[in-house]
PDB file of C-alpha atoms in Angstrom:
ATOM      1  CA  ALA A  75    -119.039  67.067 -22.371  1.00  0.00           C
ATOM      2  CA  GLN A  76    -121.863  65.162 -24.614  1.00  0.00           C
ATOM      3  CA  ASP A  77    -121.519  67.667 -27.430  1.00  0.00           C
ATOM      4  CA  SER A  78    -123.044  70.256 -25.356  1.00  0.00           C
ATOM      5  CA  TRP A  79    -121.166  73.731 -24.439  1.00  0.00           C
ATOM      6  CA  GLN A  80    -123.520  74.500 -21.475  1.00  0.00           C
ATOM      7  CA  ILE A  81    -122.219  71.186 -19.798  1.00  0.00           C
ATOM      8  CA  PHE A  82    -118.692  72.144 -21.105  1.00  0.00           C
ATOM      9  CA  ASN A  83    -119.041  75.476 -19.391  1.00  0.00           C
ATOM     10  CA  GLU A  84    -120.506  73.898 -16.099  1.00  0.00           C
ATOM     11  CA  LEU A  85    -117.450  71.432 -15.796  1.00  0.00           C
ATOM     12  CA  LEU A  86    -115.060  74.111 -16.513  1.00  0.00           C
ATOM     13  CA  GLU A  87    -116.548  76.556 -14.023  1.00  0.00           C
ATOM     14  CA  SER A  88    -116.860  73.918 -11.354  1.00  0.00           C
ATOM     15  CA  THR A  89    -113.036  73.572 -10.991  1.00  0.00           C
ATOM     16  CA  PRO A  90    -110.912  76.402  -9.378  1.00  0.00           C
ATOM     17  CA  ARG A  91    -108.412  78.396 -11.149  1.00  0.00           C
ATOM     18  CA  GLY A  92    -105.237  76.478 -11.398  1.00  0.00           C
ATOM     19  CA  ASN A  93    -106.945  73.208 -11.498  1.00  0.00           C
ATOM     20  CA  PHE A  94    -105.809  71.849  -7.957  1.00  0.00           C
ATOM     21  CA  GLY A  95    -102.206  71.702  -9.858  1.00  0.00           C
ATOM     22  CA  ASN A  96    -103.188  69.527 -12.852  1.00  0.00           C
ATOM     23  CA  PHE A  97    -102.107  70.396 -16.074  1.00  0.00           C
ATOM     24  CA  ALA A  98    -102.228  69.057 -19.480  1.00  0.00           C
ATOM     25  CA  LEU A  99    -100.994  69.720 -23.121  1.00  0.00           C
ATOM     26  CA  TYR A 100    -103.084  68.090 -25.911  1.00  0.00           C
ATOM     27  CA  PHE A 101    -101.309  67.885 -29.364  1.00  0.00           C
ATOM     28  CA  ASP A 102    -103.719  66.223 -31.607  1.00  0.00           C
ATOM     29  CA  LYS A 103    -101.499  66.851 -34.496  1.00  0.00           C
ATOM     30  CA  GLN A 104     -97.794  67.715 -35.004  1.00  0.00           C
ATOM     31  CA  GLU A 105     -97.576  71.258 -33.811  1.00  0.00           C
ATOM     32  CA  ILE A 106     -94.479  73.639 -34.874  1.00  0.00           C
ATOM     33  CA  LEU A 107     -94.172  75.088 -31.447  1.00  0.00           C
ATOM     34  CA  PRO A 108     -93.559  72.595 -29.827  1.00  0.00           C
ATOM     35  CA  PHE A 109     -92.603  70.277 -32.412  1.00  0.00           C
ATOM     36  CA  VAL A 110     -94.392  67.517 -30.737  1.00  0.00           C
ATOM     37  CA  ILE A 111     -97.604  65.373 -31.051  1.00  0.00           C
ATOM     38  CA  GLY A 112     -99.729  63.780 -28.126  1.00  0.00           C
ATOM     39  CA  ASP A 113    -101.405  64.121 -25.141  1.00  0.00           C
ATOM     40  CA  TYR A 114     -99.379  64.879 -21.876  1.00  0.00           C
ATOM     41  CA  ARG A 115    -101.051  65.071 -18.329  1.00  0.00           C
ATOM     42  CA  TYR A 116     -99.429  65.990 -15.213  1.00  0.00           C
ATOM     43  CA  ASN A 117    -100.763  65.882 -11.506  1.00  0.00           C
ATOM     44  CA  LYS A 118     -99.732  68.215  -8.666  1.00  0.00           C
ATOM     45  CA  ALA A 119     -96.321  66.545  -8.066  1.00  0.00           C
ATOM     46  CA  ASN A 120     -95.378  66.904 -11.819  1.00  0.00           C
ATOM     47  CA  ASP A 121     -95.865  63.250 -12.483  1.00  0.00           C
ATOM     48  CA  GLU A 122     -97.090  62.120 -15.896  1.00  0.00           C
ATOM     49  CA  ILE A 123    -100.461  60.557 -15.920  1.00  0.00           C
ATOM     50  CA  SER A 124    -102.635  58.675 -18.314  1.00  0.00           C
ATOM     51  CA  ARG A 125    -105.990  60.152 -17.333  1.00  0.00           C
ATOM     52  CA  TYR A 126    -107.582  62.395 -14.809  1.00  0.00           C
ATOM     53  CA  SER A 127    -110.111  61.241 -12.408  1.00  0.00           C
ATOM     54  CA  SER A 128    -113.080  63.589 -13.730  1.00  0.00           C
ATOM     55  CA  LYS A 129    -114.180  65.205 -16.459  1.00  0.00           C
ATOM     56  CA  GLU A 130    -114.267  68.718 -14.803  1.00  0.00           C
ATOM     57  CA  VAL A 131    -110.436  68.443 -14.306  1.00  0.00           C
ATOM     58  CA  GLU A 132    -109.805  67.231 -17.938  1.00  0.00           C
ATOM     59  CA  VAL A 133    -111.740  70.266 -19.120  1.00  0.00           C
ATOM     60  CA  ARG A 134    -109.918  72.810 -17.207  1.00  0.00           C
ATOM     61  CA  ALA A 135    -106.796  71.181 -18.058  1.00  0.00           C
ATOM     62  CA  LEU A 136    -107.731  71.476 -21.553  1.00  0.00           C
ATOM     63  CA  ILE A 137    -108.456  75.127 -21.692  1.00  0.00           C
ATOM     64  CA  GLU A 138    -105.761  76.492 -19.275  1.00  0.00           C
ATOM     65  CA  GLY A 139    -103.125  74.400 -21.109  1.00  0.00           C
ATOM     66  CA  GLN A 140    -103.949  75.856 -24.415  1.00  0.00           C
ATOM     67  CA  PHE A 141    -104.095  79.643 -22.962  1.00  0.00           C
ATOM     68  CA  VAL A 142    -100.850  79.254 -20.881  1.00  0.00           C
ATOM     69  CA  ALA A 143     -99.119  77.742 -24.087  1.00  0.00           C
ATOM     70  CA  LYS A 144    -100.374  80.890 -25.816  1.00  0.00           C
ATOM     71  CA  ARG A 145     -99.053  82.919 -23.172  1.00  0.00           C
ATOM     72  CA  ALA A 146     -95.687  81.559 -23.083  1.00  0.00           C
ATOM     73  CA  TYR A 147     -95.145  81.715 -26.720  1.00  0.00           C
ATOM     74  CA  ALA A 148     -96.368  85.520 -26.585  1.00  0.00           C
ATOM     75  CA  GLU A 149     -93.960  86.387 -23.945  1.00  0.00           C
ATOM     76  CA  ASP A 150     -91.182  84.237 -25.779  1.00  0.00           C
ATOM     77  CA  PHE A 151     -91.631  86.701 -28.918  1.00  0.00           C
ATOM     78  CA  GLY A 152     -91.595  89.803 -26.669  1.00  0.00           C
ATOM     79  CA  LEU A 153     -95.039  90.519 -25.602  1.00  0.00           C
ATOM     80  CA  VAL A 154     -94.896  92.110 -22.212  1.00  0.00           C
ATOM     81  CA  ILE A 155     -97.940  91.717 -20.147  1.00  0.00           C
ATOM     82  CA  GLY A 156     -98.745  94.916 -18.314  1.00  0.00           C
ATOM     83  CA  PRO A 157    -101.336  97.057 -17.071  1.00  0.00           C
ATOM     84  CA  ASN A 158    -102.214  98.223 -20.350  1.00  0.00           C
ATOM     85  CA  THR A 159    -102.536  94.709 -22.132  1.00  0.00           C
ATOM     86  CA  ARG A 160    -105.894  93.929 -23.370  1.00  0.00           C
ATOM     87  CA  ILE A 161    -107.081  90.922 -25.396  1.00  0.00           C
ATOM     88  CA  ILE A 162    -109.576  91.384 -28.077  1.00  0.00           C
ATOM     89  CA  ALA A 163    -111.174  87.841 -28.916  1.00  0.00           C
ATOM     90  CA  THR A 164    -112.767  86.990 -32.157  1.00  0.00           C
ATOM     91  CA  GLY A 165    -114.093  84.173 -33.752  1.00  0.00           C
ATOM     92  CA  GLY A 166    -116.490  81.097 -32.426  1.00  0.00           C
ATOM     93  CA  ALA A 167    -114.894  80.705 -29.116  1.00  0.00           C
ATOM     94  CA  SER A 168    -115.467  84.467 -28.281  1.00  0.00           C
ATOM     95  CA  VAL A 169    -119.238  84.099 -27.481  1.00  0.00           C
ATOM     96  CA  ASN A 170    -118.206  81.556 -24.575  1.00  0.00           C
ATOM     97  CA  LYS A 171    -117.619  83.814 -21.628  1.00  0.00           C
ATOM     98  CA  ALA A 172    -116.678  80.688 -19.346  1.00  0.00           C
ATOM     99  CA  ILE A 173    -113.578  80.319 -21.698  1.00  0.00           C
ATOM    100  CA  LEU A 174    -112.826  84.070 -22.146  1.00  0.00           C
ATOM    101  CA  GLN A 175    -112.568  84.162 -18.302  1.00  0.00           C
ATOM    102  CA  VAL A 176    -109.822  81.775 -18.452  1.00  0.00           C
ATOM    103  CA  LEU A 177    -108.145  83.623 -21.058  1.00  0.00           C
ATOM    104  CA  SER A 178    -108.403  86.687 -19.189  1.00  0.00           C
ATOM    105  CA  ASP A 179    -107.014  85.101 -16.152  1.00  0.00           C
ATOM    106  CA  VAL A 180    -104.103  83.382 -17.885  1.00  0.00           C
ATOM    107  CA  PHE A 181    -103.085  86.466 -19.281  1.00  0.00           C
ATOM    108  CA  ASN A 182    -104.060  88.829 -16.432  1.00  0.00           C
ATOM    109  CA  SER A 183    -105.563  91.052 -18.743  1.00  0.00           C
ATOM    110  CA  PRO A 184    -109.181  92.296 -19.724  1.00  0.00           C
ATOM    111  CA  VAL A 185    -110.669  90.401 -22.528  1.00  0.00           C
ATOM    112  CA  TYR A 186    -112.906  92.438 -25.191  1.00  0.00           C
ATOM    113  CA  ILE A 187    -115.003  91.001 -28.082  1.00  0.00           C
ATOM    114  CA  SER A 188    -115.061  92.811 -31.649  1.00  0.00           C
ATOM    115  CA  GLU A 189    -118.350  92.840 -33.256  1.00  0.00           C
ATOM    116  CA  ALA A 190    -116.409  93.323 -36.893  1.00  0.00           C
ATOM    117  CA  ALA A 191    -116.958  90.400 -39.102  1.00  0.00           C
ATOM    118  CA  ASN A 192    -114.257  88.522 -40.547  1.00  0.00           C
ATOM    119  CA  SER A 193    -111.913  90.216 -37.981  1.00  0.00           C
ATOM    120  CA  ALA A 194    -108.758  88.125 -39.089  1.00  0.00           C
ATOM    121  CA  MET A 195    -109.086  89.515 -42.722  1.00  0.00           C
ATOM    122  CA  MET A 196    -109.833  93.039 -41.470  1.00  0.00           C
ATOM    123  CA  GLY A 197    -107.178  93.208 -39.329  1.00  0.00           C
ATOM    124  CA  ALA A 198    -104.583  91.876 -42.206  1.00  0.00           C
ATOM    125  CA  ALA A 199    -105.997  94.582 -44.197  1.00  0.00           C
ATOM    126  CA  TYR A 200    -105.466  97.569 -41.699  1.00  0.00           C
ATOM    127  CA  GLN A 201    -102.151  95.921 -41.226  1.00  0.00           C
ATOM    128  CA  ALA A 202    -101.357  96.170 -44.857  1.00  0.00           C
ATOM    129  CA  LYS A 203    -102.604  99.666 -45.170  1.00  0.00           C
ATOM    130  CA  TYR A 204    -100.625 100.604 -42.310  1.00  0.00           C
ATOM    131  CA  GLY A 205     -97.526  99.185 -43.921  1.00  0.00           C
ATOM    132  CA  LEU A 206     -98.373 101.431 -46.960  1.00  0.00           C
ATOM    133  CA  PHE A 207     -99.160 104.691 -44.907  1.00  0.00           C
ATOM    134  CA  HIS A 208     -97.068 104.415 -42.006  1.00  0.00           C
ATOM    135  CA  ASN A 209     -95.020 107.480 -42.502  1.00  0.00           C
ATOM    136  CA  ASN A 210     -98.122 109.563 -42.810  1.00  0.00           C
ATOM    137  CA  CYS A 211    -100.293 108.270 -39.946  1.00  0.00           C
ATOM    138  CA  SER A 212    -100.375 105.972 -36.928  1.00  0.00           C
ATOM    139  CA  PHE A 213    -102.041 102.702 -36.733  1.00  0.00           C
ATOM    140  CA  ASP A 214    -104.623 104.136 -34.224  1.00  0.00           C
ATOM    141  CA  GLU A 215    -105.429 106.816 -37.038  1.00  0.00           C
ATOM    142  CA  ILE A 216    -105.753 104.015 -39.437  1.00  0.00           C
ATOM    143  CA  THR A 217    -108.443 101.985 -37.209  1.00  0.00           C
ATOM    144  CA  ARG A 218    -109.938 104.821 -35.663  1.00  0.00           C
ATOM    145  CA  CYS A 219    -113.250 104.326 -37.642  1.00  0.00           C
ATOM    146  CA  LEU A 220    -113.565 100.792 -36.003  1.00  0.00           C
ATOM    147  CA  PRO A 221    -116.025 100.591 -33.380  1.00  0.00           C
ATOM    148  CA  GLU A 222    -114.823  99.914 -29.794  1.00  0.00           C
ATOM    149  CA  PRO A 223    -114.528  96.599 -28.628  1.00  0.00           C
ATOM    150  CA  THR A 224    -117.097  95.543 -26.059  1.00  0.00           C
ATOM    151  CA  PRO A 225    -115.180  94.549 -22.559  1.00  0.00           C
ATOM    152  CA  VAL A 226    -116.491  91.095 -21.373  1.00  0.00           C
ATOM    153  CA  CYS A 227    -113.966  89.618 -18.698  1.00  0.00           C
ATOM    154  CA  GLN A 228    -111.700  91.191 -16.032  1.00  0.00           C
ATOM    155  CA  PRO A 229    -108.916  88.905 -14.437  1.00  0.00           C
ATOM    156  CA  TYR A 230    -109.678  87.565 -10.864  1.00  0.00           C
ATOM    157  CA  ASP A 231    -107.050  89.412  -8.550  1.00  0.00           C
ATOM    158  CA  ASP A 232    -105.036  86.307  -7.858  1.00  0.00           C
ATOM    159  CA  ALA A 233    -104.864  85.306 -11.623  1.00  0.00           C
ATOM    160  CA  GLU A 234    -101.277  86.479 -11.945  1.00  0.00           C
ATOM    161  CA  SER A 235    -100.046  84.335  -8.758  1.00  0.00           C
ATOM    162  CA  ILE A 236    -101.664  81.244 -10.262  1.00  0.00           C
ATOM    163  CA  TYR A 237    -100.999  81.689 -13.911  1.00  0.00           C
ATOM    164  CA  LYS A 238     -97.399  83.152 -14.157  1.00  0.00           C
ATOM    165  CA  PRO A 239     -95.944  79.917 -12.128  1.00  0.00           C
ATOM    166  CA  MET A 240     -98.050  77.962 -14.590  1.00  0.00           C
ATOM    167  CA  THR A 241     -96.515  79.497 -17.475  1.00  0.00           C
ATOM    168  CA  ILE A 242     -93.016  78.786 -16.133  1.00  0.00           C
ATOM    169  CA  ARG A 243     -94.076  75.193 -15.508  1.00  0.00           C
ATOM    170  CA  TYR A 244     -95.430  74.880 -19.058  1.00  0.00           C
ATOM    171  CA  ARG A 245     -91.903  75.780 -20.420  1.00  0.00           C
ATOM    172  CA  LYS A 246     -90.010  73.248 -18.095  1.00  0.00           C
ATOM    173  CA  ILE A 247     -92.684  70.574 -19.116  1.00  0.00           C
ATOM    174  CA  VAL A 248     -92.095  71.226 -22.861  1.00  0.00           C
ATOM    175  CA  ASP A 249     -88.377  71.213 -22.292  1.00  0.00           C
ATOM    176  CA  GLN A 250     -88.679  67.830 -20.476  1.00  0.00           C
ATOM    177  CA  ILE A 251     -90.893  66.481 -23.293  1.00  0.00           C
ATOM    178  CA  LEU A 252     -88.713  67.520 -26.244  1.00  0.00           C
ATOM    179  CA  LYS A 253     -85.627  66.099 -24.223  1.00  0.00           C
ATOM    180  CA  LYS A 254     -87.345  62.967 -24.172  1.00  0.00           C
ATOM    181  CA  LYS A 255     -88.515  63.036 -27.575  1.00  0.00           C
ATOM    182  CA  ASN A 256     -84.908  63.819 -28.737  1.00  0.00           C
ATOM    183  CA  GLU A 257     -83.453  61.057 -26.504  1.00  0.00           C
ATOM    184  CA  GLN A 258     -85.912  58.471 -28.257  1.00  0.00           C
ATOM    185  CA  LYS A 259     -84.850  59.616 -31.833  1.00  0.00           C
ATOM    186  CA  SER A 260     -81.089  59.160 -30.901  1.00  0.00           C
ATOM    187  CA  LYS A 261     -81.641  55.651 -29.573  1.00  0.00           C
ATOM    188  CA  CYS A 262     -83.528  54.916 -33.126  1.00  0.00           C
ATOM    189  CA  LYS A 263     -80.224  55.640 -35.054  1.00  0.00           C
TER     190      LYS A 263
END
């Protein structure tokens, strides 16, 4: 996107949710979950391809793939996405409404931003405080002094019908990648 967030956002927003069935995973460095490295692009027919025909499709594949992976692992670790689920985005990308909209859609949940500085550190501190005082007060009581996060995005009505199947597809693709990797490993022995 020529080092321009504006161009990046235009590319992202010019492609529909679901990206015409195109889906990609980008692991530039060795990941832990899944334990793979490399770029994996798939078309609508689930064929692995080397590149997409447009920057628009590539950009949406990048963002959707990242968030679908996060959703899959959050669910695998026990997160139940329901009507009370909300996401609080912090850090650099939390100012990018185009990216936050994809996050909202993938998780089928509203996204809020927090104005608190050093939010990861503050969250850890509040968790530690709760660990010390959990017998005397709830986490809500401990964090009551924090300012309310600001709502920035709501999921589109059709978001779940697009991204739930994509999350299932992600798991299948990762299983295929890991199976292929293990087969290659056993051939080398």
